[in-house]
Amino acid sequence: MIDDDVVHVGVDVGGTTTRAVAFDTALVPLGIESAPTLHGADLIAERVGELVAALGRSVASSRHPATIAVCMPGRVDVATGTVADAVNLGIDAPVEMGALLASVLGAPAHLENDVNAAALGTFHELGLGVRSSLAYVNVGTGIAAGFVLGGRVWRGATGGAGEIGHIPMRADGPSCPCGQVGCAEAIGSGRAVGHDPQRREHVVAAVAWTVQLCALTLDVDLVAIGGGLTEVGQPFLDALDVQLADRESVSPFLRSAGLRSRVRLAPAGVPLGAAGAVLAARADIAGVAQRAR
Ligand SMILES: [Zn+2]
């Protein structure tokens, strides 16, 4: 069998749209199918099944995909395929999402948290090597980060790594649905600022805070910024640079930490989540093979 026939499928289950992308082995997209996201674990799995089948027809591959990888919001236990806390998708208590997907697809699917997948996709797109480290900060309805350390996703002890949106910025800030006060997410997420352009400055301030957190705690090489609220691109980056310069201007310590020089925009127009899900699946398979040896 020649390698050219091999297809890897990544599916990104977003809050509004589910996108399935077929990739070749070099992770070049071969085709894409999308449809509105359905709510509830069973319907989500059915939708994924429909899109993967549609991709099989449009990409004209007679082979079953070598990899099927799915990323979605929530607390994802990669080992067991359990997903919880994806409230926007109608999933609250833990569900056996991996098993549901396997029964619909007729094959096992790797599951990953969507921000972790986007972090891996960004790591790949930025051309970073295995010795490099990246924090990817997603600024959308909420604020969350994914970490790729030494080329591997850091999921944490419970799969909950990267909830930096719930680290309070201010003791007197607005209350957050999580129960705390002054969370970055309560100040500068899409949910917090809505469509009010006057409050977009709050988003930049919250992201500057998360950049400082990532740089000072993990000392990552780069902090990439992505998500719906950053799609304006360079103007967002410019505003962020001004905020970081303000922070550095009062602190020789922050200046030497080089906050400003670590920031990048996540690549636009690329299916980062779908690509990252495939990368995560491959790393997982490689890890299993290594342990089996
Ligand atoms: Zn919070």
Short mmCIF file of C-alpha atoms and ligand atoms in Angstrom, two decimals:
data_model
loop_
_atom_site.label_atom_id
_atom_site.label_comp_id
_atom_site.label_asym_id
_atom_site.label_seq_id
_atom_site.Cartn_x
_atom_site.Cartn_y
_atom_site.Cartn_z
CA MET A 1 0.00 0.00 0.00
CA ILE A 2 1.50 3.34 -0.95
CA ASP A 3 1.54 6.16 1.56
CA ASP A 4 -0.36 8.50 -0.78
CA ASP A 5 -3.54 6.56 -0.10
CA VAL A 6 -3.37 7.18 3.63
CA VAL A 7 -5.96 9.59 4.96
CA HIS A 8 -6.18 10.98 8.48
CA VAL A 9 -9.42 12.60 9.57
CA GLY A 10 -9.66 15.28 12.23
CA VAL A 11 -13.03 16.52 13.48
CA ASP A 12 -13.47 19.77 15.41
CA VAL A 13 -16.75 19.89 17.31
CA GLY A 14 -17.23 23.62 17.92
CA GLY A 15 -19.94 25.48 19.77
CA THR A 16 -21.82 26.22 16.53
CA THR A 17 -20.14 24.25 13.73
CA THR A 18 -18.67 20.75 13.46
CA ARG A 19 -15.88 20.51 10.88
CA ALA A 20 -14.34 17.30 9.58
CA VAL A 21 -11.09 17.58 7.63
CA ALA A 22 -9.26 14.86 5.71
CA PHE A 23 -5.47 15.22 5.72
CA ASP A 24 -2.66 13.44 3.94
CA THR A 25 0.33 12.17 5.93
CA ALA A 26 2.03 15.60 5.72
CA LEU A 27 -1.10 17.10 7.28
CA VAL A 28 -2.11 18.92 4.11
CA PRO A 29 -5.92 19.23 3.98
CA LEU A 30 -7.52 17.13 1.22
CA GLY A 31 -11.14 17.95 1.88
CA ILE A 32 -13.50 19.44 4.41
CA GLU A 33 -17.12 18.83 5.40
CA SER A 34 -19.04 20.87 7.93
CA ALA A 35 -22.49 21.15 9.45
CA PRO A 36 -24.12 22.81 12.47
CA THR A 37 -23.15 21.20 15.76
CA LEU A 38 -25.91 19.14 17.37
CA HIS A 39 -26.32 19.10 21.12
CA GLY A 40 -26.13 16.07 23.38
CA ALA A 41 -23.56 13.28 23.23
CA ASP A 42 -25.58 10.91 21.00
CA LEU A 43 -26.39 13.56 18.40
CA ILE A 44 -22.83 14.90 18.42
CA ALA A 45 -21.53 11.39 17.70
CA GLU A 46 -24.10 10.93 14.90
CA ARG A 47 -23.08 14.24 13.34
CA VAL A 48 -19.41 13.25 13.44
CA GLY A 49 -20.34 9.96 11.77
CA GLU A 50 -22.24 11.74 8.97
CA LEU A 51 -19.37 14.13 8.27
CA VAL A 52 -16.70 11.42 8.28
CA ALA A 53 -18.82 9.38 5.84
CA ALA A 54 -19.31 12.45 3.63
CA LEU A 55 -15.55 13.03 3.62
CA GLY A 56 -15.00 9.43 2.55
CA ARG A 57 -17.19 10.11 -0.50
CA SER A 58 -15.77 13.56 -1.38
CA VAL A 59 -12.09 12.66 -0.93
CA ALA A 60 -12.73 9.48 -2.92
CA SER A 61 -10.65 7.36 -0.65
CA SER A 62 -11.58 3.73 -0.68
CA ARG A 63 -9.65 3.20 2.52
CA HIS A 64 -10.91 3.60 6.00
CA PRO A 65 -9.02 6.55 7.55
CA ALA A 66 -5.78 5.52 9.28
CA THR A 67 -6.66 7.96 12.06
CA ILE A 68 -9.96 9.41 13.21
CA ALA A 69 -9.46 12.08 15.84
CA VAL A 70 -12.12 14.28 17.39
CA CYS A 71 -11.68 17.39 19.50
CA MET A 72 -14.37 19.10 21.52
CA PRO A 73 -14.79 21.44 24.47
CA GLY A 74 -14.92 20.11 28.01
CA ARG A 75 -12.90 18.01 30.38
CA VAL A 76 -11.67 15.19 28.19
CA ASP A 77 -10.13 12.06 29.65
CA VAL A 78 -8.03 10.97 26.69
CA ALA A 79 -7.32 7.50 28.08
CA THR A 80 -10.96 6.51 28.74
CA GLY A 81 -12.73 8.67 26.14
CA THR A 82 -14.91 10.27 28.81
CA VAL A 83 -16.07 13.88 28.38
CA ALA A 84 -17.60 16.12 31.06
CA ASP A 85 -18.31 19.81 31.62
CA ALA A 86 -19.06 20.62 27.96
CA VAL A 87 -22.13 22.55 29.04
CA ASN A 88 -22.47 24.52 25.78
CA LEU A 89 -22.79 21.20 23.93
CA GLY A 90 -25.42 19.86 26.29
CA ILE A 91 -22.96 17.63 28.17
CA ASP A 92 -22.67 18.13 31.91
CA ALA A 93 -22.10 14.83 33.72
CA PRO A 94 -19.38 12.53 32.31
CA VAL A 95 -20.37 10.65 29.12
CA GLU A 96 -18.58 7.82 27.34
CA MET A 97 -18.01 9.86 24.21
CA GLY A 98 -15.22 7.63 22.92
CA ALA A 99 -17.46 4.56 23.03
CA LEU A 100 -20.33 6.42 21.34
CA LEU A 101 -18.03 7.58 18.55
CA ALA A 102 -16.54 4.12 18.10
CA SER A 103 -20.00 2.57 17.69
CA VAL A 104 -21.06 5.20 15.12
CA LEU A 105 -17.76 5.15 13.22
CA GLY A 106 -17.08 1.42 13.44
CA ALA A 107 -13.53 2.24 14.53
CA PRO A 108 -11.85 3.78 17.55
CA ALA A 109 -11.51 7.56 17.58
CA HIS A 110 -8.97 9.55 19.55
CA LEU A 111 -10.60 12.24 21.68
CA GLU A 112 -8.92 15.49 22.67
CA ASN A 113 -9.90 18.75 24.31
CA ASP A 114 -10.40 21.39 21.61
CA VAL A 115 -7.99 23.96 23.02
CA ASN A 116 -5.28 21.33 23.50
CA ALA A 117 -5.82 20.25 19.90
CA ALA A 118 -5.60 23.85 18.64
CA ALA A 119 -2.39 24.27 20.66
CA LEU A 120 -0.85 21.24 18.93
CA GLY A 121 -2.09 22.42 15.53
CA THR A 122 -0.55 25.84 16.16
CA PHE A 123 2.71 24.27 17.34
CA HIS A 124 2.86 22.36 14.06
CA GLU A 125 1.88 25.33 11.88
CA LEU A 126 4.49 27.57 13.51
CA GLY A 127 7.10 24.97 12.64
CA LEU A 128 8.30 24.52 16.22
CA GLY A 129 10.64 21.64 16.99
CA VAL A 130 10.33 18.94 19.64
CA ARG A 131 12.51 20.91 22.07
CA SER A 132 10.19 23.90 21.88
CA SER A 133 7.34 24.89 24.14
CA LEU A 134 4.18 26.80 23.33
CA ALA A 135 1.20 28.17 25.23
CA TYR A 136 -1.84 28.70 23.04
CA VAL A 137 -4.40 31.10 24.50
CA ASN A 138 -7.88 30.78 23.02
CA VAL A 139 -10.02 33.88 23.37
CA GLY A 140 -13.62 33.18 22.45
CA THR A 141 -16.75 32.85 24.55
CA GLY A 142 -14.34 32.00 27.38
CA ILE A 143 -10.58 32.14 27.85
CA ALA A 144 -8.51 28.97 28.08
CA ALA A 145 -5.01 27.82 27.23
CA GLY A 146 -3.39 24.71 25.84
CA PHE A 147 0.24 23.86 26.53
CA VAL A 148 2.65 21.97 24.30
CA LEU A 149 5.83 21.32 26.26
CA GLY A 150 8.75 19.64 24.56
CA GLY A 151 6.49 18.81 21.63
CA ARG A 152 3.81 17.08 23.72
CA VAL A 153 0.46 18.27 25.03
CA TRP A 154 0.41 18.85 28.78
CA ARG A 155 -3.07 17.82 29.91
CA GLY A 156 -2.46 17.89 33.66
CA ALA A 157 -3.37 15.37 36.34
CA THR A 158 -7.13 15.45 35.63
CA GLY A 159 -7.24 16.75 32.06
CA GLY A 160 -7.98 20.22 33.37
CA ALA A 161 -4.72 22.02 32.55
CA GLY A 162 -5.02 25.46 31.00
CA GLU A 163 -8.02 26.94 32.80
CA ILE A 164 -6.22 30.27 33.07
CA GLY A 165 -9.44 32.17 32.37
CA HIS A 166 -10.40 31.40 35.97
CA ILE A 167 -7.33 32.91 37.60
CA PRO A 168 -8.57 36.19 39.07
CA MET A 169 -6.99 39.40 37.71
CA ARG A 170 -8.60 41.73 40.22
CA ALA A 171 -9.96 41.31 43.73
CA ASP A 172 -12.76 43.80 42.98
CA GLY A 173 -13.72 42.53 39.54
CA PRO A 174 -17.04 41.19 38.28
CA SER A 175 -18.31 37.89 39.62
CA CYS A 176 -17.73 34.81 37.47
CA PRO A 177 -20.09 31.84 36.97
CA CYS A 178 -17.30 29.70 38.49
CA GLY A 179 -18.01 31.33 41.86
CA GLN A 180 -14.94 33.57 42.10
CA VAL A 181 -14.60 37.30 41.55
CA GLY A 182 -12.46 39.08 38.97
CA CYS A 183 -11.55 36.08 36.78
CA ALA A 184 -9.86 37.00 33.49
CA GLU A 185 -12.80 35.31 31.76
CA ALA A 186 -15.31 37.46 33.69
CA ILE A 187 -13.46 40.60 32.56
CA GLY A 188 -12.30 40.02 29.01
CA SER A 189 -13.95 37.05 27.29
CA GLY A 190 -16.58 37.19 24.57
CA ARG A 191 -19.20 36.30 27.16
CA ALA A 192 -18.07 39.21 29.35
CA VAL A 193 -17.82 41.98 26.74
CA GLY A 194 -20.52 40.96 24.26
CA HIS A 195 -20.61 43.16 21.17
CA ASP A 196 -19.67 46.35 23.01
CA PRO A 197 -16.64 47.83 21.18
CA GLN A 198 -15.92 50.05 24.21
CA ARG A 199 -15.16 46.94 26.19
CA ARG A 200 -12.82 45.32 23.66
CA GLU A 201 -9.98 46.90 25.61
CA HIS A 202 -10.91 44.55 28.45
CA VAL A 203 -10.22 41.59 26.17
CA VAL A 204 -6.74 42.89 25.40
CA ALA A 205 -6.07 43.47 29.12
CA ALA A 206 -7.19 39.93 29.98
CA VAL A 207 -5.00 38.44 27.24
CA ALA A 208 -1.99 40.50 28.40
CA TRP A 209 -2.55 39.01 31.85
CA THR A 210 -2.61 35.45 30.46
CA VAL A 211 0.55 36.10 28.42
CA GLN A 212 2.32 37.16 31.61
CA LEU A 213 1.00 34.07 33.46
CA CYS A 214 2.23 31.71 30.75
CA ALA A 215 5.62 33.41 30.41
CA LEU A 216 6.31 33.54 34.15
CA THR A 217 4.96 30.12 35.18
CA LEU A 218 5.96 27.86 32.30
CA ASP A 219 8.63 30.03 30.63
CA VAL A 220 7.37 28.87 27.24
CA ASP A 221 9.21 29.90 24.08
CA LEU A 222 6.07 31.37 22.53
CA VAL A 223 2.55 32.36 23.52
CA ALA A 224 0.19 32.12 20.54
CA ILE A 225 -3.12 33.95 20.60
CA GLY A 226 -6.15 32.59 18.77
CA GLY A 227 -9.91 32.24 18.90
CA GLY A 228 -12.86 34.25 17.65
CA LEU A 229 -12.06 37.50 19.44
CA THR A 230 -8.56 37.73 17.95
CA GLU A 231 -9.60 37.26 14.32
CA VAL A 232 -8.98 40.94 13.59
CA GLY A 233 -5.33 39.85 13.56
CA GLN A 234 -2.61 42.47 13.53
CA PRO A 235 -4.67 45.27 15.18
CA PHE A 236 -5.32 42.94 18.12
CA LEU A 237 -1.62 42.06 18.30
CA ASP A 238 -0.69 45.77 18.21
CA ALA A 239 -3.10 46.60 21.05
CA LEU A 240 -1.75 43.65 23.03
CA ASP A 241 1.81 44.86 22.48
CA VAL A 242 0.90 48.27 23.94
CA GLN A 243 -0.51 46.59 27.08
CA LEU A 244 2.55 44.38 27.47
CA ALA A 245 4.84 47.38 26.98
CA ASP A 246 2.93 49.14 29.79
CA ARG A 247 3.50 46.16 32.05
CA GLU A 248 7.21 46.03 31.13
CA SER A 249 7.66 49.79 31.56
CA VAL A 250 7.19 49.62 35.33
CA SER A 251 9.20 46.46 35.91
CA PRO A 252 12.79 45.68 34.92
CA PHE A 253 11.93 42.11 35.97
CA LEU A 254 9.14 41.83 33.37
CA ARG A 255 11.32 43.54 30.78
CA SER A 256 14.00 40.91 31.23
CA ALA A 257 11.32 38.20 30.99
CA GLY A 258 10.66 39.46 27.45
CA LEU A 259 6.88 39.19 27.42
CA ARG A 260 6.44 41.12 24.17
CA SER A 261 8.92 39.09 22.15
CA ARG A 262 7.16 35.79 22.94
CA VAL A 263 3.76 36.65 21.47
CA ARG A 264 2.49 35.38 18.11
CA LEU A 265 -0.88 35.21 16.41
CA ALA A 266 -2.12 31.69 15.74
CA PRO A 267 -2.14 31.07 11.97
CA ALA A 268 -5.42 32.15 10.36
CA GLY A 269 -7.43 30.16 7.84
CA VAL A 270 -6.02 26.82 9.00
CA PRO A 271 -8.08 24.04 10.66
CA LEU A 272 -5.87 24.10 13.78
CA GLY A 273 -8.17 21.96 15.95
CA ALA A 274 -8.72 19.22 13.37
CA ALA A 275 -5.00 19.09 12.52
CA GLY A 276 -4.03 19.09 16.19
CA ALA A 277 -6.47 16.30 16.98
CA VAL A 278 -4.77 14.13 14.35
CA LEU A 279 -1.34 15.03 15.74
CA ALA A 280 -2.51 14.16 19.27
CA ALA A 281 -3.82 10.81 18.06
CA ARG A 282 -0.55 10.00 16.32
CA ALA A 283 1.47 10.95 19.40
CA ASP A 284 -0.82 8.77 21.47
CA ILE A 285 -0.43 5.82 19.13
CA ALA A 286 3.36 6.33 19.12
CA GLY A 287 3.28 6.41 22.93
CA VAL A 288 1.34 3.14 23.10
CA ALA A 289 3.75 1.51 20.65
CA GLN A 290 6.70 2.67 22.74
CA ARG A 291 5.20 1.34 25.96
CA ALA A 292 4.41 -1.98 24.31
CA ARG A 293 8.02 -2.48 23.35
ZN ZN B 1 -14.04 32.13 36.95
#
